[in-house]
Tab-separated table of C-alpha atoms in Angstrom:
chain	number	residue	atom	x	y	z
A	1	MET	CA	-19.113	-21.831	-1.475
A	2	LYS	CA	-21.463	-20.309	-4.054
A	3	LYS	CA	-23.020	-18.120	-1.336
A	4	ALA	CA	-19.578	-16.870	-0.308
A	5	MET	CA	-18.722	-16.057	-3.924
A	6	SER	CA	-22.039	-14.208	-4.312
A	7	VAL	CA	-21.361	-12.146	-1.184
A	8	TRP	CA	-17.887	-11.238	-2.477
A	9	ALA	CA	-19.374	-10.233	-5.831
A	10	VAL	CA	-21.915	-7.941	-4.138
A	11	ILE	CA	-19.224	-6.324	-1.971
A	12	LEU	CA	-16.975	-5.767	-4.971
A	13	LEU	CA	-19.845	-4.309	-6.999
A	14	CYS	CA	-20.776	-1.920	-4.147
A	15	ALA	CA	-17.174	-0.780	-3.814
A	16	VAL	CA	-16.826	-0.159	-7.552
A	17	CYS	CA	-20.157	1.661	-7.779
A	18	GLY	CA	-19.384	3.749	-4.701
A	19	THR	CA	-16.057	4.809	-6.177
A	20	ALA	CA	-17.647	5.635	-9.537
A	21	LEU	CA	-20.295	7.812	-7.899
A	22	GLU	CA	-17.809	9.966	-5.947
A	23	ALA	CA	-17.585	13.560	-7.138
A	24	LYS	CA	-14.260	14.112	-8.829
A	25	ASP	CA	-12.260	16.784	-7.027
A	26	SER	CA	-9.281	18.495	-8.556
A	27	LYS	CA	-5.910	17.186	-7.420
A	28	ALA	CA	-5.389	20.206	-5.168
A	29	GLN	CA	-8.869	19.854	-3.637
A	30	ALA	CA	-8.369	16.151	-2.957
A	31	GLN	CA	-4.967	16.808	-1.376
A	32	ALA	CA	-6.429	19.571	0.796
A	33	LYS	CA	-9.223	17.270	2.014
A	34	ILE	CA	-6.723	14.592	3.000
A	35	ARG	CA	-4.463	17.106	4.765
A	36	SER	CA	-7.473	18.464	6.666
A	37	ALA	CA	-8.612	14.958	7.658
A	38	THR	CA	-5.054	14.144	8.775
A	39	THR	CA	-4.964	17.194	11.048
A	40	LYS	CA	-8.377	16.335	12.548
A	41	ILE	CA	-7.386	12.716	13.172
A	42	LEU	CA	-4.098	13.709	14.826
A	43	ASN	CA	-5.895	16.275	17.020
A	44	LYS	CA	-8.444	13.614	18.017
A	45	LEU	CA	-5.630	11.210	18.903
A	46	TYR	CA	-3.819	13.873	20.929
A	47	SER	CA	-6.988	14.759	22.827
A	48	VAL	CA	-7.609	11.148	23.900
A	49	ASN	CA	-3.931	10.284	24.306
A	50	PRO	CA	-1.776	13.371	24.951
A	51	LYS	CA	1.473	11.345	25.058
A	52	ALA	CA	0.913	10.306	21.448
A	53	LYS	CA	1.765	13.856	20.310
A	54	ALA	CA	5.373	13.554	21.483
A	55	ALA	CA	5.635	10.061	19.996
A	56	VAL	CA	4.471	11.300	16.578
A	57	GLN	CA	6.571	14.478	16.606
A	58	GLN	CA	9.749	12.646	17.659
A	59	ALA	CA	9.330	9.810	15.151
A	60	ALA	CA	11.013	9.751	11.750
A	61	GLY	CA	7.582	9.732	10.151
A	62	TYR	CA	3.930	8.867	10.402
A	63	ALA	CA	0.994	7.897	8.218
A	64	VAL	CA	-2.644	8.769	8.912
A	65	PHE	CA	-5.612	7.014	7.284
A	66	SER	CA	-9.363	7.493	7.425
A	67	ALA	CA	-11.292	4.408	6.341
A	68	THR	CA	-14.654	2.689	6.271
A	69	GLY	CA	-15.134	-1.046	6.585
A	70	THR	CA	-18.164	-3.249	5.997
A	71	LYS	CA	-18.704	-6.805	7.170
A	72	ILE	CA	-21.681	-8.941	6.102
A	73	LEU	CA	-21.768	-12.533	7.377
A	74	VAL	CA	-18.644	-14.233	6.007
A	75	ALA	CA	-17.155	-11.479	3.833
A	76	GLY	CA	-16.184	-7.864	4.124
A	77	GLY	CA	-13.978	-5.139	2.860
A	78	GLY	CA	-12.934	-1.588	3.345
A	79	MET	CA	-11.188	1.325	1.755
A	80	GLY	CA	-9.587	4.546	2.829
A	81	LYS	CA	-7.225	7.379	2.054
A	82	GLY	CA	-4.297	8.790	3.922
A	83	LEU	CA	-1.105	10.741	4.078
A	84	ALA	CA	2.409	9.611	5.016
A	85	VAL	CA	4.729	12.358	6.273
A	86	ASN	CA	8.475	12.367	6.879
A	87	THR	CA	8.781	14.543	10.006
A	88	LYS	CA	12.339	15.631	9.187
A	89	THR	CA	11.987	16.562	5.496
A	90	LYS	CA	8.209	17.276	5.616
A	91	LYS	CA	7.833	15.199	2.418
A	92	GLU	CA	4.239	14.061	1.922
A	93	VAL	CA	3.088	10.899	0.163
A	94	PHE	CA	-0.642	10.536	-0.494
A	95	MET	CA	-1.779	6.960	-0.070
A	96	LYS	CA	-4.760	4.629	-0.329
A	97	MET	CA	-5.723	1.487	1.505
A	98	ALA	CA	-7.933	-1.427	0.585
A	99	GLU	CA	-8.793	-4.488	2.609
A	100	ILE	CA	-10.663	-7.720	2.194
A	101	GLN	CA	-11.897	-9.909	5.026
A	102	ALA	CA	-13.113	-13.439	5.456
A	103	GLY	CA	-14.757	-14.598	8.673
A	104	LEU	CA	-17.905	-14.262	10.705
A	105	GLY	CA	-19.332	-10.839	11.433
A	106	PHE	CA	-21.757	-8.070	10.693
A	107	GLY	CA	-21.320	-4.318	10.820
A	108	ILE	CA	-20.107	-1.066	9.378
A	109	LYS	CA	-17.456	1.075	10.980
A	110	LYS	CA	-15.490	4.194	10.279
A	111	PHE	CA	-12.021	4.128	11.711
A	112	GLN	CA	-8.791	6.064	11.709
A	113	LEU	CA	-5.267	4.698	11.790
A	114	VAL	CA	-2.126	6.533	12.830
A	115	TRP	CA	1.070	4.670	11.974
A	116	VAL	CA	4.288	5.838	13.673
A	117	PHE	CA	7.699	4.917	12.258
A	118	GLU	CA	10.866	5.220	14.338
A	119	THR	CA	13.189	5.288	11.293
A	120	GLU	CA	13.049	6.781	7.809
A	121	ALA	CA	13.845	3.354	6.330
A	122	LEU	CA	10.698	1.872	7.914
A	123	LEU	CA	8.590	4.793	6.653
A	124	GLU	CA	9.972	4.443	3.111
A	125	LYS	CA	9.366	0.688	3.146
A	126	PHE	CA	5.745	1.303	4.191
A	127	GLU	CA	5.262	3.914	1.450
A	128	ASN	CA	6.712	1.655	-1.224
A	129	SER	CA	5.416	-1.775	-0.173
A	130	GLY	CA	2.969	-1.278	2.706
A	131	TRP	CA	1.159	-4.598	2.648
A	132	GLU	CA	-0.215	-6.049	5.881
A	133	ILE	CA	-1.801	-9.450	6.249
A	134	GLY	CA	-3.181	-10.253	9.648
A	135	GLY	CA	-5.973	-11.513	11.790
A	136	GLN	CA	-8.404	-9.414	13.733
A	137	ALA	CA	-10.874	-9.975	16.521
A	138	THR	CA	-13.042	-6.987	17.407
A	139	ALA	CA	-15.786	-6.878	20.013
A	140	ALA	CA	-14.998	-3.729	21.970
A	141	ALA	CA	-12.561	-0.846	21.808
A	142	THR	CA	-9.426	-1.831	23.694
A	143	THR	CA	-5.878	-0.575	23.577
A	144	GLY	CA	-2.588	-2.108	24.522
A	145	THR	CA	0.206	-0.360	26.351
A	146	SER	CA	3.909	-0.334	25.561
A	147	GLY	CA	5.921	2.241	27.398
A	148	ALA	CA	4.930	5.791	28.190
A	149	ALA	CA	5.491	7.248	24.707
A	150	PHE	CA	3.382	4.648	22.918
A	151	GLN	CA	0.688	4.002	25.495
A	152	GLY	CA	-2.482	3.073	23.635
A	153	ALA	CA	-0.595	1.965	20.517
A	154	MET	CA	-0.027	-1.526	19.188
A	155	ALA	CA	3.494	-2.644	18.319
A	156	ILE	CA	3.195	-3.858	14.715
A	157	ALA	CA	6.889	-4.663	14.231
A	158	PRO	CA	10.125	-3.392	15.761
A	159	GLY	CA	10.064	0.383	15.283
A	160	ILE	CA	6.458	0.545	13.998
A	161	TRP	CA	3.499	1.513	16.166
A	162	LEU	CA	-0.195	1.799	15.327
A	163	TYR	CA	-2.977	3.775	16.986
A	164	GLN	CA	-6.503	2.826	15.892
A	165	MET	CA	-9.629	4.832	16.670
A	166	THR	CA	-13.222	4.198	15.636
A	167	ASP	CA	-15.410	7.082	14.599
A	168	LYS	CA	-18.951	5.880	14.061
A	169	GLY	CA	-20.421	2.459	13.814
A	170	VAL	CA	-20.448	-0.828	15.590
A	171	ALA	CA	-18.786	-4.007	14.476
A	172	LEU	CA	-18.678	-7.469	15.956
A	173	GLU	CA	-16.329	-9.655	13.981
A	174	LEU	CA	-13.763	-12.412	13.948
A	175	THR	CA	-11.832	-12.194	10.705
A	176	ALA	CA	-8.725	-12.906	8.735
A	177	LYS	CA	-7.967	-9.924	6.574
A	178	GLY	CA	-5.510	-8.586	4.099
A	179	THR	CA	-4.839	-4.882	3.862
A	180	LYS	CA	-2.865	-3.159	1.146
A	181	TYR	CA	-1.435	0.324	1.679
A	182	TYR	CA	-0.159	1.926	-1.515
A	183	LYS	CA	0.742	5.256	-3.105
A	184	ASP	CA	-2.071	7.220	-4.702
A	185	ASP	CA	-0.690	7.810	-8.183
A	186	ASP	CA	-3.357	10.434	-8.936
A	187	LEU	CA	-2.383	12.649	-5.979
A	188	ASN	CA	1.423	12.331	-5.902
């Protein structure tokens, strides 16, 4: 138990130090970086899954996140930034994500998430209380299929779909994790 607590302390310290060492961009610069990353992630998704473009464009809204996760033995965590967009009103909400993990594994991975919401109510609920607790088993990149429009996406709940892509890194893990998605008060 003491070893597990020590590992968690090291992970927390690394996350805090990493955040403190980031160069502080102006609000406009930070927003521009997130918008640019969102466009790149969507273009990457559309290139590997062309049907996803219609699914995103026809949805009530979507949220795109770029994140990095680390897993060392029995503990891990991750953090990322993203943008939620209402496709009808074009309203943008800048968001953050943080996750903690417990379980066996080792690795570092960069990944991107594209959430698709079929209704505005589901998008607003995600923006205001986007907490996900779940389990995860990762050994290789696999995708599920659910209908032509959402091929390659996972059904998270009725009316909510998730595309996940890895960028760089390898991870082999079996974890229980909690992920919190929340508004970025500094950028909204």
